[in-house]
CSV table of C-alpha atoms and ligand atoms in Angstrom, one decimal:
chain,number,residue,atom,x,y,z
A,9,UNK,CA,-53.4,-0.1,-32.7
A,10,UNK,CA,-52.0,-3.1,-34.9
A,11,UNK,CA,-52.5,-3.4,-38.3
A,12,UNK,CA,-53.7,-6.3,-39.2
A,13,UNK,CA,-53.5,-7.9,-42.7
A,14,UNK,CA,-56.6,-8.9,-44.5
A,15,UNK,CA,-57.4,-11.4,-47.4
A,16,UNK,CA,-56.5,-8.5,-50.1
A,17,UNK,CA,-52.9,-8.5,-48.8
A,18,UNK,CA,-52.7,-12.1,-49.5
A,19,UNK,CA,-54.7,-11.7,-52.7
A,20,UNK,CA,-52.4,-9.3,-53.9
A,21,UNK,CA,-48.9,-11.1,-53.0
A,22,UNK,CA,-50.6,-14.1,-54.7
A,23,UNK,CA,-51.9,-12.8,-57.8
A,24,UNK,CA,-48.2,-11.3,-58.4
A,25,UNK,CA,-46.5,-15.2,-58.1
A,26,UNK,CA,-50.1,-16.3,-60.3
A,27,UNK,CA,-48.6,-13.7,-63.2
A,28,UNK,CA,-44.9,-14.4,-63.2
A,29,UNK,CA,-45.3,-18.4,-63.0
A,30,UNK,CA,-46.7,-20.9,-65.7
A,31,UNK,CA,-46.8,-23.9,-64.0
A,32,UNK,CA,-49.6,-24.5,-60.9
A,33,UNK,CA,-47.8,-26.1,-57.8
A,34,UNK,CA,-50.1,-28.3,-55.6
A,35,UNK,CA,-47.4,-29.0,-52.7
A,36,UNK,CA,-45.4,-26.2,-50.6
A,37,UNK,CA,-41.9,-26.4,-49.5
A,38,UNK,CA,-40.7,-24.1,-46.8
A,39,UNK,CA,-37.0,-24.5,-46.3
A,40,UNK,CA,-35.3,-23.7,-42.9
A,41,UNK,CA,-31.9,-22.2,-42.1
A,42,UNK,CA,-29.1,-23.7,-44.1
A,43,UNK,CA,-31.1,-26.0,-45.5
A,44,UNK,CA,-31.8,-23.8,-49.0
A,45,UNK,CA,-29.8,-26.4,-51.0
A,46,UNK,CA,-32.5,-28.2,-51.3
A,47,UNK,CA,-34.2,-26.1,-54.0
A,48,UNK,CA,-31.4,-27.4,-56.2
A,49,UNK,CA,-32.8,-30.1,-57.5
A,50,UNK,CA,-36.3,-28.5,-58.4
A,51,UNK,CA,-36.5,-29.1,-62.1
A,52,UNK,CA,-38.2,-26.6,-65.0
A,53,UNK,CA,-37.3,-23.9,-62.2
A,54,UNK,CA,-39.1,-20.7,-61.9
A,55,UNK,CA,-37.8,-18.4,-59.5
A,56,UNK,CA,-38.9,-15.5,-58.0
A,57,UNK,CA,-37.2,-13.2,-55.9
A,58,UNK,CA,-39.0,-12.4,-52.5
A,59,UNK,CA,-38.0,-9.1,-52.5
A,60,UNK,CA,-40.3,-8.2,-55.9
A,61,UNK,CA,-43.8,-9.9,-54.1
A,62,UNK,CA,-45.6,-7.6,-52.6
A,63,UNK,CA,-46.0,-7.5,-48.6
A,64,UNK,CA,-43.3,-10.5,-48.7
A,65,UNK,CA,-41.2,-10.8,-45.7
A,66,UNK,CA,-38.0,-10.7,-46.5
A,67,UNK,CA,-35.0,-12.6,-44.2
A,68,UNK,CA,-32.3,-10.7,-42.9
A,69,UNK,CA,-30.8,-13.7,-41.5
A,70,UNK,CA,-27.6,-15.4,-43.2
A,71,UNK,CA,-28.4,-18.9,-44.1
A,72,UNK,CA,-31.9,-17.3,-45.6
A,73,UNK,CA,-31.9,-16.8,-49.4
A,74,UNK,CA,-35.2,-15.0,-49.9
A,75,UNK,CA,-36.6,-17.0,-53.4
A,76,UNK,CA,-39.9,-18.7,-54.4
A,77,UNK,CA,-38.5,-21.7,-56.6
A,78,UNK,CA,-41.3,-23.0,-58.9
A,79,UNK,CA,-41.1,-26.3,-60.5
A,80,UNK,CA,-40.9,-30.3,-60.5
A,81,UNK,CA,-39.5,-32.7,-58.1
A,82,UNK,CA,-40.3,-36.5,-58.2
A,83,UNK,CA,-43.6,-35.8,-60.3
A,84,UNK,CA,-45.3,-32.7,-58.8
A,85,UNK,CA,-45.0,-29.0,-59.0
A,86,UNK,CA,-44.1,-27.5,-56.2
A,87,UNK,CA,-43.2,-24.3,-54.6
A,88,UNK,CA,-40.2,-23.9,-52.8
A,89,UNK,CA,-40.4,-21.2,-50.0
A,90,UNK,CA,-36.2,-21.0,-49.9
A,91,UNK,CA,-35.8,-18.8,-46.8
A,92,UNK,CA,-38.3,-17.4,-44.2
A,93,UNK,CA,-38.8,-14.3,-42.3
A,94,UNK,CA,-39.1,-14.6,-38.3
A,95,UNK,CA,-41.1,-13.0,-35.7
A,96,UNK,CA,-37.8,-11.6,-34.2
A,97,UNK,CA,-36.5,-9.9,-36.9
A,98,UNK,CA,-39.5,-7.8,-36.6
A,99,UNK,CA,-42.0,-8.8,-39.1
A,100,UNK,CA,-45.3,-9.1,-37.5
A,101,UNK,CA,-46.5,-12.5,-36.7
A,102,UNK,CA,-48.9,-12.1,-39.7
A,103,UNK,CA,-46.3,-11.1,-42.2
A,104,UNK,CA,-44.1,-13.9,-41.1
A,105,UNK,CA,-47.1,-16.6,-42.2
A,106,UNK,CA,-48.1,-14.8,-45.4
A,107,UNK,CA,-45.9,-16.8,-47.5
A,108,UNK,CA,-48.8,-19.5,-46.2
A,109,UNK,CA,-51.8,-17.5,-46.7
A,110,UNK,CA,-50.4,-17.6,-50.4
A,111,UNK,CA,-49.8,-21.3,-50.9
A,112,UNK,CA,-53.2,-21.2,-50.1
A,113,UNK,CA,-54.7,-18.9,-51.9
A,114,UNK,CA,-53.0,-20.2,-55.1
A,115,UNK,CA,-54.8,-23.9,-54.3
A,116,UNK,CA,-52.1,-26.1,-53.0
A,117,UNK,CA,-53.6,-28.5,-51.0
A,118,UNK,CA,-50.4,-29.7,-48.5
A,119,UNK,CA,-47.1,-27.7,-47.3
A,120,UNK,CA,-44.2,-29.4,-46.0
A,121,UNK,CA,-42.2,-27.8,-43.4
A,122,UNK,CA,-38.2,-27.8,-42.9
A,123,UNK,CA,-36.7,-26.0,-39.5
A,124,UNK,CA,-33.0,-26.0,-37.8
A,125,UNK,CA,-33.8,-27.0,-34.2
A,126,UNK,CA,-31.8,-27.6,-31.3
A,127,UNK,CA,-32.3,-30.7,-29.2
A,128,UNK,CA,-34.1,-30.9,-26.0
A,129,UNK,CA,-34.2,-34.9,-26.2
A,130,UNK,CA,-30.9,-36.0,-25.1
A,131,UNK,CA,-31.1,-39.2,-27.6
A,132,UNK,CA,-30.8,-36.7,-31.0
A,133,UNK,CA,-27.5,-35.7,-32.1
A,134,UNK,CA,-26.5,-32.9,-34.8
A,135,UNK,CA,-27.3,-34.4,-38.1
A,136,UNK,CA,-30.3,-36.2,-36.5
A,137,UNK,CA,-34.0,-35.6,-38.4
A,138,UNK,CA,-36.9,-35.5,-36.4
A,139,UNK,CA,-40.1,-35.9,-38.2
A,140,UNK,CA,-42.5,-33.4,-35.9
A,141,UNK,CA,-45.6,-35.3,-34.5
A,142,UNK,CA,-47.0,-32.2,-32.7
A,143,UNK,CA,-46.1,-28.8,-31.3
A,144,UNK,CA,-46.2,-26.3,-28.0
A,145,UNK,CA,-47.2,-23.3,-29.3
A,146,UNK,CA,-45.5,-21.2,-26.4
A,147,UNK,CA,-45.7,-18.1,-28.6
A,148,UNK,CA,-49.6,-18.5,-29.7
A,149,UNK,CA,-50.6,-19.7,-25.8
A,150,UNK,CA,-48.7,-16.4,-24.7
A,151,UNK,CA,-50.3,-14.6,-26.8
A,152,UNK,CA,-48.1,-14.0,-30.3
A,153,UNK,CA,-50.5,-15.8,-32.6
A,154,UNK,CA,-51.1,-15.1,-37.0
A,155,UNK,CA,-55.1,-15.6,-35.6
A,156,UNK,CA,-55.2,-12.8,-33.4
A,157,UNK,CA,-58.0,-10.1,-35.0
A,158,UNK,CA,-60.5,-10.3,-37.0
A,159,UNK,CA,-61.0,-13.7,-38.1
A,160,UNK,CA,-62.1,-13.6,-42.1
A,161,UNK,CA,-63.9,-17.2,-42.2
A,162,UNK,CA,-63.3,-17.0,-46.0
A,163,UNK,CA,-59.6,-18.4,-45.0
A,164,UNK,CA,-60.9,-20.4,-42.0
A,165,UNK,CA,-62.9,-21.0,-39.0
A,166,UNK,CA,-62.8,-18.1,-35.6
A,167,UNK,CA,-61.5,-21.6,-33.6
A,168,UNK,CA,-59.4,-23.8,-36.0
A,169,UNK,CA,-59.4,-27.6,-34.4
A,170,UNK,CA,-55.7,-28.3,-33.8
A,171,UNK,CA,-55.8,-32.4,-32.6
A,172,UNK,CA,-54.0,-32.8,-35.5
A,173,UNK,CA,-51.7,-30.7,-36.3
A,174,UNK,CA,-49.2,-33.1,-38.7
A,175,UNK,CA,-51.1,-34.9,-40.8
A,176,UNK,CA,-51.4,-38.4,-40.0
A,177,UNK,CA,-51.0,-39.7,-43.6
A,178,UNK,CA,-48.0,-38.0,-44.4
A,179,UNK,CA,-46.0,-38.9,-41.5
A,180,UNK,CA,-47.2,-42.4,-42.3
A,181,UNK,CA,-45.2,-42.1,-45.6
A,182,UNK,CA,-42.0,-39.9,-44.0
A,183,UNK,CA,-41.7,-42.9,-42.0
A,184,UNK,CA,-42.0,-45.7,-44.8
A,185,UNK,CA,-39.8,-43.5,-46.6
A,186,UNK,CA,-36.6,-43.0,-43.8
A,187,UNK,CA,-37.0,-46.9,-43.3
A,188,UNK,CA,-36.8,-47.7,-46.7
A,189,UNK,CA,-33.5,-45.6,-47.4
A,190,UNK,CA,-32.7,-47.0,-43.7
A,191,UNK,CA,-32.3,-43.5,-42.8
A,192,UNK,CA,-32.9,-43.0,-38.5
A,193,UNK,CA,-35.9,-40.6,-38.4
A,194,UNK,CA,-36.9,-39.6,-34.8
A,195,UNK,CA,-40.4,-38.3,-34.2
A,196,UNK,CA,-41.1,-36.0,-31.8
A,197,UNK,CA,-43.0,-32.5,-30.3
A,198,UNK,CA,-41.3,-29.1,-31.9
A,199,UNK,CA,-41.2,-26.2,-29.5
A,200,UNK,CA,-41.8,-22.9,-31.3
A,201,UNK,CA,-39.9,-20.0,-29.6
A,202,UNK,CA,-39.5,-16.2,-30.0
A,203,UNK,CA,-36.3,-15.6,-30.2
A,204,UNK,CA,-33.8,-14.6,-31.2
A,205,UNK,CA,-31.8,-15.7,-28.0
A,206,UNK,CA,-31.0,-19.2,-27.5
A,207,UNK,CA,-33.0,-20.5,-24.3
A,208,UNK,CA,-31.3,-20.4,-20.8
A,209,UNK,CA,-30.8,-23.7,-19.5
A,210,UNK,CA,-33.6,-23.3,-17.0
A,211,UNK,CA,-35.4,-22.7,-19.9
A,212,UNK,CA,-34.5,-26.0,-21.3
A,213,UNK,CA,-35.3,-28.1,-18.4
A,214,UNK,CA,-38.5,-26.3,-18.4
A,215,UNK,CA,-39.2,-27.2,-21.9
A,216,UNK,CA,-38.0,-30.8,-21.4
A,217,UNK,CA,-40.0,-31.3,-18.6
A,218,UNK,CA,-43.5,-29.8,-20.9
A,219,UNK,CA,-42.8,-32.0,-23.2
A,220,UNK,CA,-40.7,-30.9,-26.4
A,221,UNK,CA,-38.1,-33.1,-28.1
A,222,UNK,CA,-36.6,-29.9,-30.1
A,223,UNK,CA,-36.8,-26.6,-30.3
A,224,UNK,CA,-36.2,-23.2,-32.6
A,225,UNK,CA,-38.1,-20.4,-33.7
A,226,UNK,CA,-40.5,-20.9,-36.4
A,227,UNK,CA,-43.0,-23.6,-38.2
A,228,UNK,CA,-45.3,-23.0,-35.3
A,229,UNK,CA,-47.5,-20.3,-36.5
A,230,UNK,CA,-47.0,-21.3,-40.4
A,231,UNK,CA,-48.7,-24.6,-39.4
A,232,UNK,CA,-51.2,-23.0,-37.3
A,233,UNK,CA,-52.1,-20.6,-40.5
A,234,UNK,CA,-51.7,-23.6,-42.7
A,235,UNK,CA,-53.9,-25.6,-40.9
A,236,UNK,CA,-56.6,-22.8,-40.6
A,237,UNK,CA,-56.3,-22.8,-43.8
A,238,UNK,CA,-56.8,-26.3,-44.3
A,239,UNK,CA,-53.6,-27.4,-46.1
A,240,UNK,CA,-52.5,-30.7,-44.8
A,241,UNK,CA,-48.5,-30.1,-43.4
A,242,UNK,CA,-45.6,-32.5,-42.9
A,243,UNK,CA,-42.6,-31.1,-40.9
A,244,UNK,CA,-39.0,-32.1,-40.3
A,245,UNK,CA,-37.0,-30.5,-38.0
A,246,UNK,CA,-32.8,-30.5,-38.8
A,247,UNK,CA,-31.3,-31.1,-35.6
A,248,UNK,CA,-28.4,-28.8,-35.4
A,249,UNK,CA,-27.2,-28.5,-31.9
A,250,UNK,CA,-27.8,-30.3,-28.8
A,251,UNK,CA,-29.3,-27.7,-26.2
A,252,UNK,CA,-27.7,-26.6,-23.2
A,253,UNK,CA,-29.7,-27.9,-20.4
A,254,UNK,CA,-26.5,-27.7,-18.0
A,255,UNK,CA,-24.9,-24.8,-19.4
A,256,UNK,CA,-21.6,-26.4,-19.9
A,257,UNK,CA,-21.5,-25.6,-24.0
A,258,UNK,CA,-22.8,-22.7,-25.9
A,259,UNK,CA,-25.3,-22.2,-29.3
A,260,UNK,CA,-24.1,-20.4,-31.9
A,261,UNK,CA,-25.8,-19.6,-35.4
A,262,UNK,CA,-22.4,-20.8,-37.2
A,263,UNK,CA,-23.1,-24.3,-35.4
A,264,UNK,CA,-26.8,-24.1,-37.3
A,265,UNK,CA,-26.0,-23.4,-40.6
A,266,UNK,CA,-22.7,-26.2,-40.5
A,267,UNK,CA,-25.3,-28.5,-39.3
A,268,UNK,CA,-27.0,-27.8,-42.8
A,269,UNK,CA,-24.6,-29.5,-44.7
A,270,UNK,CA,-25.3,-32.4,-43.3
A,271,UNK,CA,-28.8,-32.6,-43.2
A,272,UNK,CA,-29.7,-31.7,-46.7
A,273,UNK,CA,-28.8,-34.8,-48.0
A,274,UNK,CA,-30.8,-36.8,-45.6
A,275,UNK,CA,-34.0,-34.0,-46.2
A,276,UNK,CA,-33.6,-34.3,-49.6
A,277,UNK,CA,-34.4,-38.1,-49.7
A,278,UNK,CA,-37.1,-37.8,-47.4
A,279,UNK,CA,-39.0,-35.1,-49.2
A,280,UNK,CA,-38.2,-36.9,-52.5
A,281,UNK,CA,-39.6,-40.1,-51.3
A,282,UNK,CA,-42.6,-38.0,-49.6
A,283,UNK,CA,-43.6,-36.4,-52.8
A,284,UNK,CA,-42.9,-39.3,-55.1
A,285,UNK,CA,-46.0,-40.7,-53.0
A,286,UNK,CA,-47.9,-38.3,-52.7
A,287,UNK,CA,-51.4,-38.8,-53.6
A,288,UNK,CA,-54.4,-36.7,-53.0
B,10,HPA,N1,-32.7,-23.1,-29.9
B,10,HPA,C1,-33.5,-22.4,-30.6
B,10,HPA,N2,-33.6,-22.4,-32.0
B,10,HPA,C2,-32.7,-23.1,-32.6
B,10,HPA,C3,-31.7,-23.9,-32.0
B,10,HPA,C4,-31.7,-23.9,-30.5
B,10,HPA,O1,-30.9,-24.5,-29.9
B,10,HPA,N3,-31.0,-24.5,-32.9
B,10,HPA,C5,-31.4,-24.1,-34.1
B,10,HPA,N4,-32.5,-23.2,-33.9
């Protein structure tokens, strides 16, 4: 039988950040593979390691620090979630969203969402920074979702309305934001996949053909948490690779992180600008 975690879990996990931190974020950052350098600029930093928080999900994936960064960035307090655990490194699917379940539980009212992602849409290059508009959760609709159990309706409804997953006002600024620093921004649907294999390139096709612009293997059941939970989210995906719909090159996790280089710069002035308009 699965064990399922339960509102004490997250209450616990939370009430350990709640003693070690003195200032109270309102805005959650969740920062994908190689793109941990954006922490850096989080002023008045408070840091946590993951390790210490109870029931935390640790990474074991290179590219993953594993640190809650608590602190200031363009006039808000935030918490930085600077690496994430994955469903295929063997954390359950509610261990890998309990970082979410304690943004909430500690009040913050909106996450955003970093990923690596390779590209299904065959107009994104490496480099390239696809704001997410929406999402095929593959994993939830097969079955892998954080909801599955007993629902608790003190952290949200049995049947959480998803028609919007990415909240409207938000992208709204992500995209004043990228034209303003006339940086290119591409919106588009994010694929959430298992993992950890790279997709055939039947796979690819298929995927192109339901729909997804990009694809890796997370943000999906974060923002399905986070939204059950009723934060608002904003989501970015890094494009790292182009995917393989023909077979002719390969994916490799080196290609990912080198991607990250490149894209932090660009995510850092879109979060900024996010953040510095922020209002709630
Ligand atoms: N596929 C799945 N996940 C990924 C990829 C990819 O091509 N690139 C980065 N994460």
């Amino acid at each position: 039988m699965e064990t399922f975690l339960t509102r004490a879990h997250y209450e616990e996990a939370a009430a350990f950040v709640r003693s070690r931190i003195r200032q109270q974020p309102t805005i959650g950052l969740v920062l994908g593979s190689g793109l941990g350098g954006l922490a850096d600029a989080v002023e008045d930093a408070e840091i946590i390691a993951a390790t210490e928080i109870p029931h935390w999900p640790h990474s074991t994936v290179s590219g993953h620090s594993g640190r809650l960064v608590i602190g200031r960035l363009e006039g808000q307090t935030i918490l930085v979630q600077q690496g994430r655990a994955h469903y295929y490194e063997g954390y359950s699917i509610q261990q890998v969203t309990l970082p979410i379940r304690v943004m909430q539980l500690l009040g913050l009212h909106s996450v955003i969402i970093t990923n690596a992602a390779g590209a299904i849409n065959p107009a994104y290059e490496p480099g390239d920074v696809m704001l997410i508009e929406d999402q095929l959760n593959l994993m939830g609709m097969a079955g892998v979702s954080p909801l599955r159990g007993p629902n608790d309706p003190s952290l949200g409804p049995r049947f959480p309305d998803m028609s919007v997953p990415y909240d409207r006002e938000w992208r709204a600024l992500a995209i004043a934001v990228a034209a303003e620093a006339g940086l290119k921004l591409h919106r588009g649907v994010y694929c959430g996949l298992a993992g950890p294999s790279f997709e055939s390139p039947a796979e690819l096709r298929f995927l192109r053909l339901a729909g997804a612009d990009a694809v890796g293997m997370s943000t999906v059941p974060e923002v399905i948490v986070a939204r059950h939970g009723g934060l608002r989210v904003l989501g970015f995906s890094g494009i790292s690779n182009k995917a393989n719909l023909d077979g002719s090159t390969i994916t490799t996790h080196e290609e990912v992180l080198e991607a990250g280089k490149v894209l932090v710069p660009k995510l850092t002035t879109l979060v900024r600008g996010v953040l510095r308009r922020m209002k709630v």
